[in-house]
Amino acid sequence: MLKPARQLARAVLEKLRRRQGARAVRQARRPVSRAELTAGLERLGILPGDVLFVHSSLKSLGYVEGGAATVVRALQDAVGPGGTLLLPAYYMPGGSIRAACEQDGYVFDVRHHGTHMGRLPEAFLASAGIRRSIHPTHSVAAWGRHAAWLTAAHHLAPSVFGQGSPWQRLLALDQAKVLGLGVSMGPITFYHVLEDALGAAFPLPVWDAPARSLPCLDLAGQRHEVPLRPFCAALAQQRIDHRSRDDLRAYFATEFTQAGLLHAGQVGEAASWWIPAHAFYAHLERLAAQGITIYATPEQLAARPLA
Ligand SMILES: CC(C)(COP(=O)(O)OP(=O)(O)OC[C@H]1O[C@@H](n2cnc3c(N)ncnc32)[C@H](O)[C@@H]1OP(=O)(O)O)[C@@H](O)C(=O)NCCC(=O)NCCS
């Protein structure tokens, strides 16, 4: 089959699959409206003017009337016109930095590439007024007051999460929060900011390959070589986002709750939470000094029992 025809067939199949998935959720779950989501975010402690980095699971929210675009609007309602939203719009061929580096001829094009991070980031990218950072694996989408500044220098950052990256810049803003909508403390990119900031001083070597660079095209079609570094594949198997690490996710949730930093509640049907970004970073730093990182082994956790 010719390539365009194959692509079209794939797109049609995906559309049918998604329609079936949405139907299944509608039959099984309670309907949730934009107003209910906004009210849930407000009850959770999200304020006008907040700067939110959002990780999400759409299906955890219940059956959202209008789909992911409704969640985007509810988030915008909650932070208001003076607020800012950031979502992971990562496009990662092969599913990792290492795999992206191994793709022959891969060039990230911010004008054409979508995202592999789920339905909410997809809807966010398709909505109005979005800025997007130029990065071959970790492009971030943003809306609102600080969107342009947060995304402007990612391609110039010396590392994925380093100086000038959206996460690093997030730390400079008041009211910056990391928000989990229906997700655990596993798939949270913010952890990596500490690794890039500490470099060789981080308690363990999280990279096992030299830094590389991949080409990216910006909105004007101009080419940039953007540095990035593959994570150690073996360590990723014991990281907090690995399916085997319920213990580490539970440890972090309890640790951050007991430290008074994790604010939990319900948005729609989803168990949700937020942590203020500055305090999040400072506490990760404190934990790392005590040998607890997102790679901590069960033995390391046992050696530092929770209160
Ligand atoms: C992986 C992950 C996205 C899966 O969550 P999910 O809810 O299954 O997936 P999405 O958020 O993409 O939502 C799609 C699902 O919502 C459901 N859905 C469809 N329409 C819906 C609607 N109107 N209302 C509610 N749910 C709906 C469907 O089940 C759909 O899945 P399907 O198309 O495979 O059937 C989530 O667990 C996760 O990890 N999120 C964080 C991702 C991230 O930020 N990663 C970066 C950190 S490293």
Tab-separated table of C-alpha atoms and ligand atoms in Angstrom:
chain	number	residue	atom	x	y	z
A	1	MET	CA	0.000	0.000	0.000
A	2	LEU	CA	1.210	3.516	-0.677
A	3	LYS	CA	2.310	5.475	2.392
A	4	PRO	CA	-0.524	8.090	2.392
A	5	ALA	CA	-3.146	5.359	1.964
A	6	ARG	CA	-1.647	3.377	4.825
A	7	GLN	CA	-1.647	6.483	7.001
A	8	LEU	CA	-5.258	7.206	6.137
A	9	ALA	CA	-6.300	3.620	6.958
A	10	ARG	CA	-4.474	3.833	10.278
A	11	ALA	CA	-6.152	7.145	11.110
A	12	VAL	CA	-9.621	5.748	10.327
A	13	LEU	CA	-8.992	2.664	12.497
A	14	GLU	CA	-7.753	4.857	15.353
A	15	LYS	CA	-10.843	7.054	15.078
A	16	LEU	CA	-13.085	3.992	15.290
A	17	ARG	CA	-11.110	2.626	18.230
A	18	ARG	CA	-11.407	5.928	20.068
A	19	ARG	CA	-15.120	6.162	19.389
A	20	GLN	CA	-15.591	2.699	20.878
A	21	GLY	CA	-13.445	3.628	23.887
A	22	ALA	CA	-15.480	6.784	24.534
A	23	ARG	CA	-18.716	4.794	24.228
A	24	ALA	CA	-17.479	2.258	26.763
A	25	VAL	CA	-16.625	5.037	29.247
A	26	ARG	CA	-20.010	6.708	28.681
A	27	GLN	CA	-21.800	3.449	29.481
A	28	ALA	CA	-19.712	2.641	32.536
A	29	ARG	CA	-19.099	6.001	34.221
A	30	ARG	CA	-21.012	8.937	35.639
A	31	PRO	CA	-21.243	12.037	33.384
A	32	VAL	CA	-19.036	14.931	34.501
A	33	SER	CA	-19.490	18.517	33.272
A	34	ARG	CA	-17.102	21.456	32.817
A	35	ALA	CA	-18.708	23.217	35.803
A	36	GLU	CA	-18.196	20.172	38.025
A	37	LEU	CA	-14.545	19.903	36.996
A	38	THR	CA	-13.929	23.599	37.667
A	39	ALA	CA	-15.623	23.349	41.060
A	40	GLY	CA	-13.510	20.260	41.868
A	41	LEU	CA	-10.304	22.104	40.951
A	42	GLU	CA	-11.316	25.048	43.141
A	43	ARG	CA	-12.112	22.741	46.076
A	44	LEU	CA	-8.734	21.090	45.586
A	45	GLY	CA	-7.053	24.486	46.087
A	46	ILE	CA	-6.361	25.665	42.558
A	47	LEU	CA	-6.494	29.477	42.538
A	48	PRO	CA	-6.859	32.225	39.937
A	49	GLY	CA	-3.378	33.166	38.735
A	50	ASP	CA	-1.902	29.700	39.390
A	51	VAL	CA	0.773	28.309	37.090
A	52	LEU	CA	0.021	24.602	36.705
A	53	PHE	CA	2.102	21.810	35.206
A	54	VAL	CA	-0.575	19.166	34.615
A	55	HIS	CA	-0.243	15.386	34.313
A	56	SER	CA	-3.537	13.646	33.614
A	57	SER	CA	-5.646	10.598	32.896
A	58	LEU	CA	-8.867	11.489	31.069
A	59	LYS	CA	-10.681	8.252	31.800
A	60	SER	CA	-10.111	8.594	35.547
A	61	LEU	CA	-12.322	11.722	35.589
A	62	GLY	CA	-15.546	9.848	34.769
A	63	TYR	CA	-17.358	10.369	31.454
A	64	VAL	CA	-16.444	13.951	30.576
A	65	GLU	CA	-19.138	15.569	28.466
A	66	GLY	CA	-17.398	17.025	25.411
A	67	GLY	CA	-14.219	15.004	26.001
A	68	ALA	CA	-10.725	16.277	26.720
A	69	ALA	CA	-11.444	19.785	25.348
A	70	THR	CA	-13.894	20.246	28.238
A	71	VAL	CA	-11.132	19.478	30.750
A	72	VAL	CA	-8.889	22.064	29.074
A	73	ARG	CA	-11.630	24.682	29.435
A	74	ALA	CA	-12.248	23.731	33.074
A	75	LEU	CA	-8.534	24.144	33.834
A	76	GLN	CA	-8.586	27.545	32.114
A	77	ASP	CA	-11.664	28.524	34.134
A	78	ALA	CA	-9.932	27.523	37.366
A	79	VAL	CA	-6.706	29.519	36.830
A	80	GLY	CA	-8.500	32.398	35.087
A	81	PRO	CA	-7.108	34.819	32.486
A	82	GLY	CA	-4.107	35.643	34.713
A	83	GLY	CA	-3.169	31.983	35.115
A	84	THR	CA	-0.907	29.686	33.125
A	85	LEU	CA	-1.187	26.034	32.120
A	86	LEU	CA	1.637	23.750	31.041
A	87	LEU	CA	1.100	20.250	29.689
A	88	PRO	CA	3.563	17.647	28.496
A	89	ALA	CA	3.286	17.646	24.689
A	90	TYR	CA	6.200	15.254	24.377
A	91	TYR	CA	6.701	13.616	21.025
A	92	MET	CA	8.978	10.690	21.625
A	93	PRO	CA	9.453	8.264	18.723
A	94	GLY	CA	10.269	4.849	20.208
A	95	GLY	CA	9.080	5.930	23.668
A	96	SER	CA	12.363	7.120	25.177
A	97	ILE	CA	15.168	9.632	24.660
A	98	ARG	CA	17.478	6.769	23.733
A	99	ALA	CA	15.053	5.405	21.103
A	100	ALA	CA	14.489	8.889	19.655
A	101	CYS	CA	18.254	9.309	19.301
A	102	GLU	CA	18.399	6.017	17.413
A	103	GLN	CA	15.689	6.941	14.851
A	104	ASP	CA	17.205	7.434	11.445
A	105	GLY	CA	16.728	10.952	10.133
A	106	TYR	CA	14.357	12.058	12.909
A	107	VAL	CA	13.789	15.816	12.939
A	108	PHE	CA	11.213	17.221	15.374
A	109	ASP	CA	8.993	19.781	13.659
A	110	VAL	CA	6.927	21.873	16.063
A	111	ARG	CA	4.522	22.711	13.227
A	112	HIS	CA	3.598	19.100	12.493
A	113	HIS	CA	4.373	16.704	15.312
A	114	GLY	CA	1.642	15.786	17.790
A	115	THR	CA	2.156	14.252	21.205
A	116	HIS	CA	2.299	10.778	22.738
A	117	MET	CA	1.255	11.957	26.223
A	118	GLY	CA	-2.482	11.254	26.130
A	119	ARG	CA	-5.810	12.774	25.201
A	120	LEU	CA	-5.634	15.895	27.361
A	121	PRO	CA	-2.269	17.089	25.962
A	122	GLU	CA	-3.629	16.379	22.454
A	123	ALA	CA	-6.732	18.502	23.059
A	124	PHE	CA	-4.613	21.200	24.691
A	125	LEU	CA	-2.337	21.382	21.639
A	126	ALA	CA	-5.390	21.725	19.409
A	127	SER	CA	-6.892	24.548	21.479
A	128	ALA	CA	-6.442	28.293	20.980
A	129	GLY	CA	-3.540	30.410	22.202
A	130	ILE	CA	-1.026	27.614	22.759
A	131	ARG	CA	2.751	28.113	22.779
A	132	ARG	CA	4.978	25.088	22.405
A	133	SER	CA	8.627	24.614	23.265
A	134	ILE	CA	11.068	23.367	20.637
A	135	HIS	CA	12.434	20.051	21.855
A	136	PRO	CA	12.974	16.678	20.110
A	137	THR	CA	11.521	14.545	22.957
A	138	HIS	CA	10.118	16.798	25.710
A	139	SER	CA	8.241	19.607	23.983
A	140	VAL	CA	5.981	21.413	26.487
A	141	ALA	CA	2.718	23.168	25.551
A	142	ALA	CA	1.589	26.243	27.450
A	143	TRP	CA	-1.350	28.641	27.643
A	144	GLY	CA	-1.837	31.881	29.520
A	145	ARG	CA	0.090	34.690	31.130
A	146	HIS	CA	3.552	33.128	31.286
A	147	ALA	CA	3.201	30.711	28.358
A	148	ALA	CA	5.562	32.517	25.986
A	149	TRP	CA	8.368	32.974	28.516
A	150	LEU	CA	8.100	29.428	29.895
A	151	THR	CA	8.459	27.829	26.474
A	152	ALA	CA	10.788	30.302	24.732
A	153	ALA	CA	14.241	28.946	25.571
A	154	HIS	CA	13.845	25.168	25.822
A	155	HIS	CA	15.887	24.552	22.671
A	156	LEU	CA	18.695	26.674	24.129
A	157	ALA	CA	18.792	24.821	27.462
A	158	PRO	CA	22.011	22.836	28.026
A	159	SER	CA	19.941	19.781	29.035
A	160	VAL	CA	16.313	18.623	28.752
A	161	PHE	CA	15.308	19.891	32.227
A	162	GLY	CA	18.134	22.406	32.734
A	163	GLN	CA	18.519	26.170	32.780
A	164	GLY	CA	15.964	27.797	30.467
A	165	SER	CA	13.729	24.718	30.259
A	166	PRO	CA	10.019	25.131	31.135
A	167	TRP	CA	10.474	23.269	34.468
A	168	GLN	CA	13.439	25.363	35.472
A	169	ARG	CA	11.565	28.550	34.614
A	170	LEU	CA	8.487	27.273	36.462
A	171	LEU	CA	10.574	27.417	39.625
A	172	ALA	CA	10.994	31.177	39.206
A	173	LEU	CA	7.236	31.844	39.293
A	174	ASP	CA	4.941	32.429	42.267
A	175	GLN	CA	1.908	30.150	42.510
A	176	ALA	CA	3.646	27.430	40.478
A	177	LYS	CA	2.134	24.007	41.163
A	178	VAL	CA	2.488	20.471	39.840
A	179	LEU	CA	-1.012	18.993	39.415
A	180	GLY	CA	-1.913	15.322	39.035
A	181	LEU	CA	-5.411	14.656	37.675
A	182	GLY	CA	-6.165	10.981	38.216
A	183	VAL	CA	-2.493	10.017	38.167
A	184	SER	CA	-0.203	8.753	40.912
A	185	MET	CA	3.122	10.336	41.808
A	186	GLY	CA	4.709	8.101	39.145
A	187	PRO	CA	4.563	9.907	35.770
A	188	ILE	CA	5.817	13.294	36.966
A	189	THR	CA	8.532	14.933	34.867
A	190	PHE	CA	9.372	17.549	37.494
A	191	TYR	CA	11.586	15.046	39.376
A	192	HIS	CA	14.213	15.307	36.648
A	193	VAL	CA	14.854	19.000	37.297
A	194	LEU	CA	16.886	18.059	40.362
A	195	GLU	CA	18.955	15.553	38.373
A	196	ASP	CA	19.917	18.159	35.801
A	197	ALA	CA	20.590	20.792	38.471
A	198	LEU	CA	22.848	18.517	40.548
A	199	GLY	CA	24.506	16.698	37.640
A	200	ALA	CA	27.380	14.566	38.970
A	201	ALA	CA	26.367	15.498	42.544
A	202	PHE	CA	23.047	13.615	42.198
A	203	PRO	CA	23.250	10.484	44.393
A	204	LEU	CA	23.477	8.130	41.396
A	205	PRO	CA	24.437	8.367	37.720
A	206	VAL	CA	21.115	8.555	35.883
A	207	TRP	CA	22.627	8.760	32.391
A	208	ASP	CA	24.693	6.018	30.829
A	209	ALA	CA	25.441	7.615	27.486
A	210	PRO	CA	27.081	10.853	26.451
A	211	ALA	CA	24.988	13.906	25.639
A	212	ARG	CA	23.722	14.056	22.067
A	213	SER	CA	21.809	16.547	20.021
A	214	LEU	CA	18.864	16.158	17.679
A	215	PRO	CA	17.637	18.600	15.050
A	216	CYS	CA	14.383	20.489	15.501
A	217	LEU	CA	12.458	22.896	13.297
A	218	ASP	CA	10.795	25.913	14.869
A	219	LEU	CA	7.619	27.710	13.724
A	220	ALA	CA	9.574	29.532	11.010
A	221	GLY	CA	11.128	26.275	9.789
A	222	GLN	CA	14.514	27.268	11.156
A	223	ARG	CA	16.710	24.373	12.277
A	224	HIS	CA	18.155	24.050	15.815
A	225	GLU	CA	20.423	21.340	17.234
A	226	VAL	CA	19.013	20.603	20.681
A	227	PRO	CA	21.063	18.768	23.341
A	228	LEU	CA	19.683	15.786	25.237
A	229	ARG	CA	21.031	12.736	27.022
A	230	PRO	CA	19.588	9.202	27.243
A	231	PHE	CA	18.711	7.915	30.705
A	232	CYS	CA	20.327	4.752	32.013
A	233	ALA	CA	18.021	1.977	30.777
A	234	ALA	CA	18.673	-0.284	33.795
A	235	LEU	CA	17.805	2.462	36.308
A	236	ALA	CA	14.543	3.215	34.475
A	237	GLN	CA	13.404	-0.280	35.528
A	238	GLN	CA	13.438	0.736	39.185
A	239	ARG	CA	12.220	4.304	38.729
A	240	ILE	CA	9.068	5.615	40.394
A	241	ASP	CA	7.090	5.478	37.127
A	242	HIS	CA	7.894	1.790	36.490
A	243	ARG	CA	4.873	-0.478	36.908
A	244	SER	CA	6.737	-2.554	39.528
A	245	ARG	CA	7.222	0.419	41.896
A	246	ASP	CA	3.913	0.772	43.735
A	247	ASP	CA	6.021	0.803	46.905
A	248	LEU	CA	8.006	3.886	45.855
A	249	ARG	CA	4.898	5.738	44.630
A	250	ALA	CA	3.154	5.030	47.953
A	251	TYR	CA	6.260	6.121	49.864
A	252	PHE	CA	6.448	9.437	48.013
A	253	ALA	CA	2.707	10.092	48.412
A	254	THR	CA	2.933	9.513	52.174
A	255	GLU	CA	6.200	11.445	52.493
A	256	PHE	CA	4.873	14.533	50.697
A	257	THR	CA	1.553	14.350	52.551
A	258	GLN	CA	3.253	14.147	55.930
A	259	ALA	CA	5.506	17.055	54.939
A	260	GLY	CA	2.307	19.075	54.415
A	261	LEU	CA	3.081	19.578	50.721
A	262	LEU	CA	0.696	17.223	48.925
A	263	HIS	CA	-2.868	18.547	48.725
A	264	ALA	CA	-5.267	15.783	47.745
A	265	GLY	CA	-8.906	15.822	46.658
A	266	GLN	CA	-11.314	14.754	43.973
A	267	VAL	CA	-11.824	16.351	40.574
A	268	GLY	CA	-14.784	14.790	38.771
A	269	GLU	CA	-14.300	11.145	39.705
A	270	ALA	CA	-10.510	11.343	39.779
A	271	ALA	CA	-8.281	11.207	42.843
A	272	SER	CA	-6.154	14.300	42.266
A	273	TRP	CA	-3.396	16.249	44.010
A	274	TRP	CA	-1.046	19.186	43.737
A	275	ILE	CA	2.276	20.205	45.265
A	276	PRO	CA	3.748	23.736	45.196
A	277	ALA	CA	6.672	23.610	42.770
A	278	HIS	CA	9.321	25.387	44.854
A	279	ALA	CA	8.594	23.311	47.941
A	280	PHE	CA	8.454	20.179	45.768
A	281	TYR	CA	11.962	20.864	44.502
A	282	ALA	CA	13.328	21.742	47.953
A	283	HIS	CA	11.892	18.555	49.455
A	284	LEU	CA	13.283	16.399	46.636
A	285	GLU	CA	16.659	17.962	47.371
A	286	ARG	CA	16.325	17.167	51.095
A	287	LEU	CA	15.307	13.585	50.320
A	288	ALA	CA	18.223	13.131	47.903
A	289	ALA	CA	20.621	14.243	50.649
A	290	GLN	CA	19.212	11.359	52.711
A	291	GLY	CA	19.637	8.878	49.853
A	292	ILE	CA	15.975	8.829	48.788
A	293	THR	CA	15.402	9.490	45.105
A	294	ILE	CA	12.896	8.332	42.481
A	295	TYR	CA	15.211	5.339	41.995
A	296	ALA	CA	15.332	4.311	45.689
A	297	THR	CA	15.389	0.547	46.223
A	298	PRO	CA	13.060	-1.174	48.734
A	299	GLU	CA	16.118	-1.543	51.000
A	300	GLN	CA	16.796	2.196	50.881
A	301	LEU	CA	13.149	2.920	51.693
A	302	ALA	CA	13.255	0.478	54.613
A	303	ALA	CA	16.384	2.212	55.918
A	304	ARG	CA	14.489	5.517	56.120
A	305	PRO	CA	11.087	4.581	57.481
A	306	LEU	CA	8.275	7.093	57.232
A	307	ALA	CA	7.025	8.619	60.451
B	1	LIG	C1	-0.879	6.844	30.401
B	1	LIG	C2	-2.087	7.675	30.750
B	1	LIG	C3	-2.164	8.897	29.841
B	1	LIG	C4	-3.306	6.798	30.549
B	1	LIG	O1	-4.490	7.456	31.018
B	1	LIG	P1	-5.849	7.293	30.193
B	1	LIG	O2	-6.913	7.975	30.908
B	1	LIG	O3	-6.052	5.849	29.892
B	1	LIG	O4	-5.511	7.960	28.788
B	1	LIG	P2	-5.887	9.419	28.252
B	1	LIG	O5	-5.714	10.452	29.291
B	1	LIG	O6	-5.120	9.575	26.992
B	1	LIG	O7	-7.419	9.292	27.914
B	1	LIG	C5	-7.845	8.391	26.907
B	1	LIG	C6	-8.906	7.471	27.456
B	1	LIG	O8	-9.965	8.219	28.027
B	1	LIG	C7	-11.182	7.495	27.845
B	1	LIG	N1	-12.152	8.438	27.274
B	1	LIG	C8	-12.511	8.686	25.968
B	1	LIG	N2	-13.430	9.658	25.940
B	1	LIG	C9	-13.657	10.028	27.214
B	1	LIG	C10	-14.512	10.990	27.828
B	1	LIG	N3	-15.324	11.778	27.107
B	1	LIG	N4	-14.486	11.096	29.160
B	1	LIG	C11	-13.667	10.333	29.912
B	1	LIG	N5	-12.851	9.398	29.396
B	1	LIG	C12	-12.842	9.267	28.069
B	1	LIG	C13	-10.913	6.320	26.964
B	1	LIG	O9	-10.806	5.183	27.814
B	1	LIG	C14	-9.561	6.658	26.372
B	1	LIG	O10	-8.737	5.554	26.167
B	1	LIG	P3	-8.852	4.741	24.765
B	1	LIG	O11	-8.920	5.728	23.678
B	1	LIG	O12	-7.607	3.938	24.756
B	1	LIG	O13	-10.096	3.944	24.913
B	1	LIG	C15	-2.022	8.151	32.222
B	1	LIG	O14	-2.103	7.042	33.085
B	1	LIG	C16	-0.734	8.876	32.536
B	1	LIG	O15	0.287	8.292	32.878
B	1	LIG	N6	-0.765	10.213	32.422
B	1	LIG	C17	0.392	11.043	32.579
B	1	LIG	C18	1.172	11.078	31.296
B	1	LIG	C19	2.310	12.067	31.409
B	1	LIG	O16	2.105	13.227	31.719
B	1	LIG	N7	3.531	11.591	31.202
B	1	LIG	C20	4.684	12.422	31.313
B	1	LIG	C21	5.446	12.130	32.552
B	1	LIG	S1	6.956	11.317	32.271
